[in-house]
Amino acid sequence: MANRKAEAYIHDRALHPESLMMGYGYEPALSEGAIKCPIFQTSTFVFPSAEEGKAFFEIAYGLREQAPDESLGLIYSRLNNPDLEILEDRLTLWDDAESSAVFGSGMSAISTTLLQFLKPGDIILHSEPVYGGTDYLLKHILPQFQIRPIGFRAHHYAEDIDSVLNNADLADKIRMIYIETPANPTNALIDIAWCAERAHKLSTDARQVLVAVDNTFLGPLWQHPLKQGADVVLYSATKYIGGHSDVLAGVCLGATELISQVKIMRTIMGTMASPWSGWLLLRSLETLKLRMTSQMKNARYVANFLDEHPKIERVYYLGHLNESDPQFAIYRRQCLAPGAMISFDIVGGEAEAFRFLNALNLFKLAVSLGGTESLAEHPATMTHSDVDPAERIVMGVTEQMVRLSIGVEHPEDLIADLEQALALV
Ligand SMILES: *Cc1c(COP(=O)(O)O)cnc(C)c1O
């Protein structure tokens, strides 16, 4: 187990993450005995002495080696803050990561991480579709720094990646394989271990080819990319980790050697989370497993209902993969449960999809996902509206498609809402 503190064990037995979310990494005696970590709403910290202030900076800026018994003192909240440090320790437990870094949003986690590892002349191979903000970063921002994105289709990842690798001029420049799996909104799966194997073959002593996985859809409960060989895991913590649609945040996890590099870029770009966001996430983590388990169970009822409905042509749900489908083998290897994201094609087109969306009551018509309340949206005109229309069709994002994020409501109420809305179509 990576860098777990002694309090994570009873004798030699490692405690499960959900047992540690209430107190791990927090010492009540340092905060007047408060059972919960206070919000350290402060920009700067008072040094005990000038000598200690000097020592803190030497470690923070890597001016000398850290002594084995020496820890980095608190300096300034752009570098470190107790709420963020405790949160980072707790987040490592779910993915069994050595280290983590918390950011002000999912996009700041992704952009800071990519800018740290990619240099002019590098190629980043990335899955398609990816989250809209990530797509813009890859195609419009990174090229300004002479970093070239090459996309591969989620459904054809092996042939697309291998055709790039067979071109020696391109293969030599690849610095990162960036994966979003399951793909939004189609739930197409990409084999993380397969990509990691290709990346490790391409790596040389001089240049490590990193595999980064945006694990927002299934993590941190139902998919653990580091165990599949990924180097870096990224999250929009705005979604399941935050879970209440009331905070924006992001996370990057991996080996300490990589995360300490990401933290240098975070310090300089100022993309860390605020103490208040950190505190909200600490509170959210206590119920993470309860929420994600309840959402996952609800989604199964909803998907079963949709599958039977005559006004629905096709349901995209990981729990309904057929054993003969090659995607099923990937699912069995890298996913622990189907999660709570469901898309479906309604019979008809945009007009029918809109009639359905406008008729919903309990489901709210909104983008985003992973919160306690159920949401519905129309990918073609909302989350994926800036994707080239021809490319959108290739990805399987049609005018008929509706995407659902299932919350913690009673499943019978969710189904009743869907049923009455479908009746009005
Ligand atoms: C929402 C989302 C992001 C962006 O996260 P923000 O917190 O909105 O910045 C990135 N990736 C995926 C898969 C997302 O769903």
Coordinates of C-alpha atoms and ligand atoms in Angstrom, one line a residue:
M1 CA 0.0 0.0 0.0
A2 CA 1.3 3.4 -1.0
N3 CA 2.4 5.7 1.8
R4 CA -0.5 5.0 4.1
K5 CA -0.1 6.4 7.6
A6 CA -0.1 4.1 10.7
E7 CA -3.6 5.2 11.6
A8 CA -4.9 3.4 8.4
Y9 CA -4.2 0.0 10.0
I10 CA -5.5 -2.0 12.9
H11 CA -2.5 -4.2 13.8
D12 CA -1.4 -5.2 10.3
R13 CA -4.8 -5.0 8.7
A14 CA -5.3 -2.1 6.3
L15 CA -8.7 -0.4 6.9
H16 CA -11.0 0.2 4.0
P17 CA -11.1 3.8 2.6
E18 CA -14.7 4.4 3.8
S19 CA -13.7 3.6 7.4
L20 CA -11.0 6.3 7.2
M21 CA -13.0 9.2 5.6
M22 CA -14.1 10.7 8.9
G23 CA -10.7 11.3 10.5
Y24 CA -7.7 10.1 8.4
G25 CA -4.8 12.6 8.4
Y26 CA -6.4 14.9 11.0
E27 CA -5.0 15.4 14.5
P28 CA -7.8 16.8 16.8
A29 CA -5.2 17.9 19.4
L30 CA -3.8 20.4 16.9
S31 CA -7.3 22.1 16.7
E32 CA -8.5 22.4 20.3
G33 CA -9.9 18.9 20.2
A34 CA -12.4 19.7 17.5
I35 CA -13.7 16.3 16.1
K36 CA -13.9 17.8 12.6
C37 CA -11.1 19.6 10.8
P38 CA -11.9 23.4 11.0
I39 CA -11.7 25.6 7.8
F40 CA -8.2 27.1 7.9
Q41 CA -9.5 30.2 6.1
T42 CA -6.1 31.9 6.0
S43 CA -3.7 33.0 3.3
T44 CA -0.5 32.8 5.3
F45 CA 1.0 31.0 8.3
V46 CA 3.1 32.4 11.1
F47 CA 6.6 30.8 11.3
P48 CA 7.8 29.7 14.8
S49 CA 11.2 31.2 14.1
A50 CA 13.2 32.7 11.2
E51 CA 15.3 29.5 11.1
E52 CA 12.2 27.3 10.6
G53 CA 10.8 29.7 8.0
K54 CA 14.0 29.3 6.1
A55 CA 13.9 25.5 6.4
F56 CA 10.3 25.4 5.1
F57 CA 11.2 27.3 2.0
E58 CA 14.3 25.2 1.4
I59 CA 12.1 22.1 1.3
A60 CA 9.2 23.7 -0.6
Y61 CA 11.5 25.0 -3.3
G62 CA 13.7 21.9 -3.4
L63 CA 16.8 23.9 -2.4
R64 CA 18.1 20.9 -0.4
E65 CA 17.2 17.3 0.4
Q66 CA 14.5 16.8 3.0
A67 CA 15.8 15.1 6.1
P68 CA 13.9 11.7 6.8
D69 CA 12.2 13.1 10.0
E70 CA 11.5 16.5 8.5
S71 CA 8.0 17.6 7.2
L72 CA 7.1 20.6 5.1
G73 CA 5.8 23.3 7.4
L74 CA 2.8 25.5 6.5
I75 CA 3.9 28.5 4.5
Y76 CA 1.2 30.2 2.3
S77 CA -2.2 28.8 1.1
R78 CA -1.1 28.7 -2.6
L79 CA 1.6 26.2 -1.6
N80 CA -0.1 24.3 1.3
N81 CA -3.1 24.5 3.7
P82 CA -4.3 21.9 6.3
D83 CA -7.7 21.4 4.7
L84 CA -6.0 20.6 1.3
E85 CA -3.3 18.5 2.8
I86 CA -5.7 16.3 4.8
L87 CA -8.0 16.1 1.7
E88 CA -5.1 15.0 -0.5
D89 CA -4.2 12.3 2.0
R90 CA -7.7 10.9 2.1
L91 CA -8.1 11.0 -1.7
T92 CA -5.0 8.7 -2.1
L93 CA -6.8 5.9 -0.2
W94 CA -9.5 5.2 -2.9
D95 CA -7.1 4.9 -5.8
D96 CA -4.2 3.5 -3.6
A97 CA -2.0 6.3 -4.9
E98 CA 1.2 7.6 -3.3
S99 CA 0.2 11.3 -3.6
S100 CA -2.4 13.6 -4.8
A101 CA -2.9 17.3 -5.6
V102 CA -6.2 19.2 -5.3
F103 CA -7.2 22.0 -7.7
G104 CA -9.9 24.6 -8.0
S105 CA -11.7 22.7 -10.8
G106 CA -11.4 19.6 -13.0
M107 CA -10.1 21.8 -15.8
S108 CA -7.4 23.3 -13.7
A109 CA -6.3 19.8 -12.6
I110 CA -6.1 18.7 -16.3
S111 CA -4.5 21.8 -17.7
T112 CA -1.9 22.2 -15.0
T113 CA -1.0 18.5 -15.3
L114 CA -0.7 18.6 -19.1
L115 CA 1.3 21.8 -19.1
Q116 CA 3.7 20.3 -16.5
F117 CA 4.5 17.2 -18.6
L118 CA 4.2 18.3 -22.2
K119 CA 6.9 20.4 -23.9
P120 CA 7.1 22.0 -27.4
G121 CA 7.5 19.3 -30.1
D122 CA 5.7 16.6 -28.0
I123 CA 2.6 14.7 -29.2
I124 CA -0.3 13.8 -27.0
L125 CA -2.4 10.9 -28.1
H126 CA -6.0 11.3 -26.8
S127 CA -9.2 9.4 -26.9
E128 CA -12.3 10.9 -28.6
P129 CA -14.7 12.1 -27.5
V130 CA -13.3 13.8 -24.4
Y131 CA -14.9 16.4 -22.1
G132 CA -15.6 19.7 -24.0
G133 CA -13.1 21.8 -22.0
T134 CA -10.4 19.1 -22.4
D135 CA -11.1 19.0 -26.1
Y136 CA -10.6 22.8 -26.4
L137 CA -7.4 22.6 -24.3
L138 CA -6.0 19.8 -26.6
K139 CA -7.0 21.3 -29.9
H140 CA -6.7 25.1 -29.4
I141 CA -4.5 25.8 -26.4
L142 CA -1.7 23.1 -26.5
P143 CA -0.9 23.8 -30.2
Q144 CA 0.0 27.4 -29.2
F145 CA 2.9 25.8 -27.3
Q146 CA 3.8 23.5 -30.3
I147 CA 2.2 20.5 -28.6
R148 CA 0.4 18.4 -31.1
P149 CA -2.8 16.5 -30.3
I150 CA -3.7 13.3 -32.2
G151 CA -7.1 11.8 -31.4
F152 CA -8.1 8.1 -31.5
R153 CA -11.7 6.9 -31.5
A154 CA -12.9 5.3 -28.3
H155 CA -14.5 2.4 -30.2
H156 CA -11.4 1.8 -32.4
Y157 CA -8.7 2.7 -29.9
A158 CA -6.4 -0.3 -30.8
E159 CA -6.3 0.2 -34.5
D160 CA -6.1 4.0 -34.3
I161 CA -3.3 4.0 -31.7
D162 CA -1.3 1.3 -33.6
S163 CA -1.5 3.2 -36.8
V164 CA 0.2 6.2 -35.1
L165 CA 2.8 4.0 -33.5
N166 CA 3.6 2.4 -36.8
N167 CA 4.8 5.8 -38.0
A168 CA 8.2 6.1 -36.5
D169 CA 8.4 9.9 -36.9
L170 CA 5.2 10.3 -34.8
A171 CA 5.9 7.5 -32.3
D172 CA 9.2 9.1 -31.2
K173 CA 7.5 12.3 -30.2
I174 CA 4.6 10.8 -28.2
R175 CA 4.9 12.0 -24.6
M176 CA 1.4 11.1 -23.2
I177 CA -1.6 8.9 -23.9
Y178 CA -4.6 10.6 -22.5
I179 CA -7.8 8.5 -21.9
E180 CA -11.3 9.3 -20.9
T181 CA -13.1 6.0 -20.2
P182 CA -16.0 5.3 -20.2
A183 CA -16.5 7.9 -22.9
N184 CA -19.1 10.6 -22.4
P185 CA -21.9 10.2 -23.4
T186 CA -21.8 6.8 -25.1
N187 CA -20.1 4.8 -22.2
A188 CA -17.6 3.3 -24.7
L189 CA -14.7 1.7 -22.9
I190 CA -11.0 1.9 -23.6
D191 CA -8.6 -0.8 -22.3
I192 CA -6.3 1.1 -19.9
A193 CA -3.9 -1.8 -19.4
W194 CA -3.5 -2.2 -23.2
C195 CA -2.6 1.5 -23.5
A196 CA -0.2 1.3 -20.6
E197 CA 1.6 -1.6 -22.2
R198 CA 2.0 0.4 -25.5
A199 CA 3.2 3.4 -23.5
H200 CA 5.8 1.5 -21.6
K201 CA 7.1 -0.1 -24.8
L202 CA 7.6 3.3 -26.3
S203 CA 9.3 4.7 -23.2
T204 CA 13.1 5.1 -23.1
D205 CA 15.4 6.1 -20.3
A206 CA 15.4 9.6 -21.5
R207 CA 11.6 9.9 -22.0
Q208 CA 8.8 8.3 -20.1
V209 CA 5.6 8.0 -22.0
L210 CA 2.8 8.7 -19.5
V211 CA -0.7 7.3 -19.4
A212 CA -3.2 9.8 -17.9
V213 CA -6.8 8.7 -17.3
D214 CA -9.7 11.1 -16.6
N215 CA -11.6 8.8 -14.1
T216 CA -14.5 11.2 -13.4
F217 CA -17.3 8.9 -14.6
L218 CA -16.5 5.7 -12.6
G219 CA -14.0 6.7 -10.0
P220 CA -12.9 6.7 -7.3
L221 CA -15.1 3.8 -6.4
W222 CA -15.7 1.7 -9.5
Q223 CA -12.5 2.0 -11.5
H224 CA -8.8 2.3 -10.4
P225 CA -6.6 3.2 -13.4
L226 CA -3.3 3.1 -11.4
K227 CA -3.9 -0.6 -10.8
Q228 CA -4.3 -1.0 -14.6
G229 CA -0.9 0.6 -15.2
A230 CA -1.8 4.3 -15.6
D231 CA 0.7 6.8 -14.3
V232 CA -1.7 9.7 -13.6
V233 CA -5.4 9.8 -12.6
L234 CA -7.4 13.0 -13.0
Y235 CA -10.8 13.9 -11.7
S236 CA -13.4 16.6 -11.9
A237 CA -14.2 16.5 -8.1
T238 CA -17.1 18.7 -9.0
K239 CA -18.9 15.5 -9.9
Y240 CA -19.1 12.3 -7.7
I241 CA -16.4 13.3 -5.2
G242 CA -18.1 16.6 -4.4
G243 CA -21.4 15.0 -5.1
H244 CA -23.8 17.8 -4.1
S245 CA -23.6 20.1 -7.1
D246 CA -22.3 22.9 -4.8
V247 CA -18.5 23.0 -5.3
L248 CA -16.0 23.0 -8.2
A249 CA -12.7 21.1 -7.7
G250 CA -10.3 18.8 -9.4
V251 CA -7.7 16.2 -8.4
C252 CA -4.5 14.6 -9.9
L253 CA -3.1 11.4 -8.3
G254 CA -0.1 9.2 -8.9
A255 CA 3.4 8.5 -7.8
T256 CA 5.0 11.1 -5.5
E257 CA 7.7 11.7 -8.0
L258 CA 5.1 12.8 -10.6
I259 CA 2.7 14.6 -8.3
S260 CA 5.5 16.7 -6.8
Q261 CA 6.3 18.0 -10.3
V262 CA 2.6 18.8 -10.8
K263 CA 2.5 20.7 -7.5
I264 CA 5.4 22.9 -8.7
M265 CA 3.3 24.0 -11.7
R266 CA 0.2 24.4 -9.4
T267 CA 2.1 26.7 -7.1
I268 CA 3.2 28.9 -9.9
M269 CA -0.1 28.9 -11.9
G270 CA -2.1 29.3 -8.7
T271 CA -4.6 26.6 -9.6
M272 CA -5.0 25.1 -6.2
A273 CA -8.4 24.7 -4.5
S274 CA -9.5 27.2 -1.7
P275 CA -9.6 26.1 1.9
W276 CA -13.4 26.3 1.8
S277 CA -13.7 24.0 -1.2
G278 CA -11.3 21.6 0.5
W279 CA -13.5 21.6 3.6
L280 CA -16.6 20.9 1.5
L281 CA -14.8 18.0 -0.1
L282 CA -13.7 16.5 3.2
R283 CA -17.4 16.5 4.2
S284 CA -18.4 15.0 0.9
L285 CA -15.9 12.2 1.2
E286 CA -17.5 10.8 4.3
T287 CA -20.6 9.8 2.3
L288 CA -18.9 9.1 -1.0
K289 CA -19.4 5.3 -0.9
L290 CA -23.0 5.6 0.3
R291 CA -23.9 8.0 -2.4
M292 CA -22.1 6.2 -5.3
T293 CA -23.5 2.9 -4.2
S294 CA -27.1 4.2 -4.0
Q295 CA -26.7 6.0 -7.4
M296 CA -25.3 2.8 -9.0
K297 CA -28.2 0.7 -7.6
N298 CA -30.8 3.3 -8.8
A299 CA -29.2 3.4 -12.2
R300 CA -29.7 -0.4 -12.6
Y301 CA -33.5 0.0 -12.0
V302 CA -33.7 2.9 -14.4
A303 CA -31.7 1.2 -17.1
N304 CA -33.9 -1.9 -16.9
F305 CA -37.0 0.2 -17.2
L306 CA -35.6 2.1 -20.2
D307 CA -34.6 -1.1 -21.9
E308 CA -38.2 -2.3 -22.0
H309 CA -39.8 0.9 -23.2
P310 CA -41.2 1.0 -26.7
K311 CA -40.3 4.7 -27.2
I312 CA -36.7 3.9 -26.6
E313 CA -34.5 2.6 -29.4
R314 CA -31.3 1.9 -27.6
V315 CA -29.8 2.2 -24.0
Y316 CA -26.1 2.8 -23.4
Y317 CA -25.4 1.4 -20.0
L318 CA -22.4 -0.6 -18.8
G319 CA -24.5 -3.0 -16.8
H320 CA -26.2 -4.2 -20.0
L321 CA -23.1 -5.1 -22.0
N322 CA -23.5 -8.4 -23.8
E323 CA -20.9 -11.1 -23.0
S324 CA -20.1 -11.5 -26.7
D325 CA -19.3 -7.8 -27.0
P326 CA -15.4 -7.2 -26.8
Q327 CA -16.3 -4.2 -24.5
F328 CA -17.6 -6.7 -21.9
A329 CA -14.1 -8.2 -21.4
I330 CA -12.7 -4.7 -20.8
Y331 CA -15.5 -4.0 -18.4
R332 CA -14.8 -7.2 -16.4
R333 CA -11.1 -6.4 -16.2
Q334 CA -11.2 -2.7 -15.3
C335 CA -14.6 -1.8 -13.8
L336 CA -16.0 -2.8 -10.5
A337 CA -19.6 -1.7 -11.2
P338 CA -21.5 0.0 -14.0
G339 CA -21.8 3.4 -12.3
A340 CA -24.8 5.7 -12.6
M341 CA -24.5 7.3 -16.1
I342 CA -27.0 6.2 -18.7
S343 CA -27.6 7.5 -22.2
F344 CA -30.4 6.4 -24.5
D345 CA -31.7 7.0 -28.0
I346 CA -35.4 8.0 -28.0
V347 CA -37.4 7.0 -31.0
G348 CA -37.5 10.1 -33.3
G349 CA -35.0 13.0 -33.2
E350 CA -34.3 16.3 -31.5
A351 CA -38.0 17.3 -31.2
E352 CA -38.9 14.1 -29.4
A353 CA -35.9 14.4 -27.1
F354 CA -36.8 18.0 -26.3
R355 CA -40.4 17.1 -25.6
F356 CA -39.2 14.4 -23.2
L357 CA -36.7 16.7 -21.4
N358 CA -39.3 19.5 -21.0
A359 CA -41.8 17.1 -19.5
L360 CA -39.5 15.9 -16.7
N361 CA -40.3 17.0 -13.1
L362 CA -38.1 15.2 -10.6
F363 CA -35.1 15.0 -13.0
K364 CA -33.6 18.5 -13.5
L365 CA -32.7 19.6 -17.0
A366 CA -29.0 20.5 -16.5
V367 CA -25.5 19.5 -17.6
S368 CA -22.9 18.2 -15.0
L369 CA -23.3 14.9 -13.3
G370 CA -22.6 12.8 -10.2
G371 CA -24.6 14.9 -7.7
T372 CA -27.3 13.6 -5.3
E373 CA -30.1 14.9 -7.7
S374 CA -30.8 13.2 -11.0
L375 CA -30.1 15.2 -14.1
A376 CA -31.0 14.9 -17.8
E377 CA -29.5 16.7 -20.8
H378 CA -29.3 16.6 -24.6
P379 CA -25.6 16.0 -25.6
A380 CA -25.9 17.0 -29.3
T381 CA -27.1 20.5 -28.5
M382 CA -25.6 21.0 -25.0
T383 CA -22.4 19.2 -23.7
H384 CA -21.2 18.2 -27.2
S385 CA -22.6 21.1 -29.2
D386 CA -19.2 22.4 -30.2
V387 CA -18.1 19.0 -31.6
D388 CA -18.0 18.9 -35.4
P389 CA -21.4 17.5 -36.5
A390 CA -19.9 14.9 -38.8
E391 CA -17.5 13.8 -36.0
R392 CA -20.4 13.8 -33.6
I393 CA -22.3 11.2 -35.7
V394 CA -19.1 9.0 -35.9
M395 CA -19.0 9.1 -32.1
G396 CA -22.6 8.0 -31.9
V397 CA -23.9 11.2 -30.4
T398 CA -27.2 11.6 -32.3
E399 CA -30.1 14.0 -32.2
Q400 CA -32.1 11.2 -30.5
M401 CA -29.7 10.9 -27.6
V402 CA -30.5 11.9 -24.0
R403 CA -28.0 11.5 -21.2
L404 CA -29.0 10.8 -17.6
S405 CA -27.0 11.2 -14.3
I406 CA -28.8 9.2 -11.7
G407 CA -29.0 10.5 -8.1
V408 CA -30.0 9.1 -4.7
E409 CA -33.8 9.6 -5.0
H410 CA -36.2 6.6 -4.6
P411 CA -35.9 4.6 -7.9
E412 CA -39.7 4.2 -8.2
D413 CA -40.0 8.0 -8.2
L414 CA -37.3 8.3 -10.9
I415 CA -39.0 5.7 -13.0
A416 CA -42.4 7.3 -12.6
D417 CA -41.0 10.6 -13.8
L418 CA -39.4 9.0 -16.8
E419 CA -42.6 7.1 -17.6
Q420 CA -44.9 10.2 -17.5
A421 CA -42.4 12.2 -19.6
L422 CA -42.1 9.4 -22.2
A423 CA -46.0 9.2 -22.3
L424 CA -46.1 12.9 -23.4
V425 CA -43.7 12.3 -26.4
Ligands
LIG1 C1 -16.9 18.0 -15.7 C2 -15.8 17.3 -16.3 C3 -14.5 17.9 -16.4 C4 -14.2 19.3 -16.1 O1 -14.3 19.5 -14.7 P1 -14.7 21.0 -14.0 O2 -14.7 20.6 -12.6 O3 -16.0 21.4 -14.6 O4 -13.6 21.9 -14.4 C5 -13.5 17.1 -16.9 N1 -13.7 15.8 -17.3 C6 -14.9 15.2 -17.2 C7 -15.0 13.8 -17.6 C8 -16.0 15.9 -16.7 O5 -17.2 15.4 -16.6

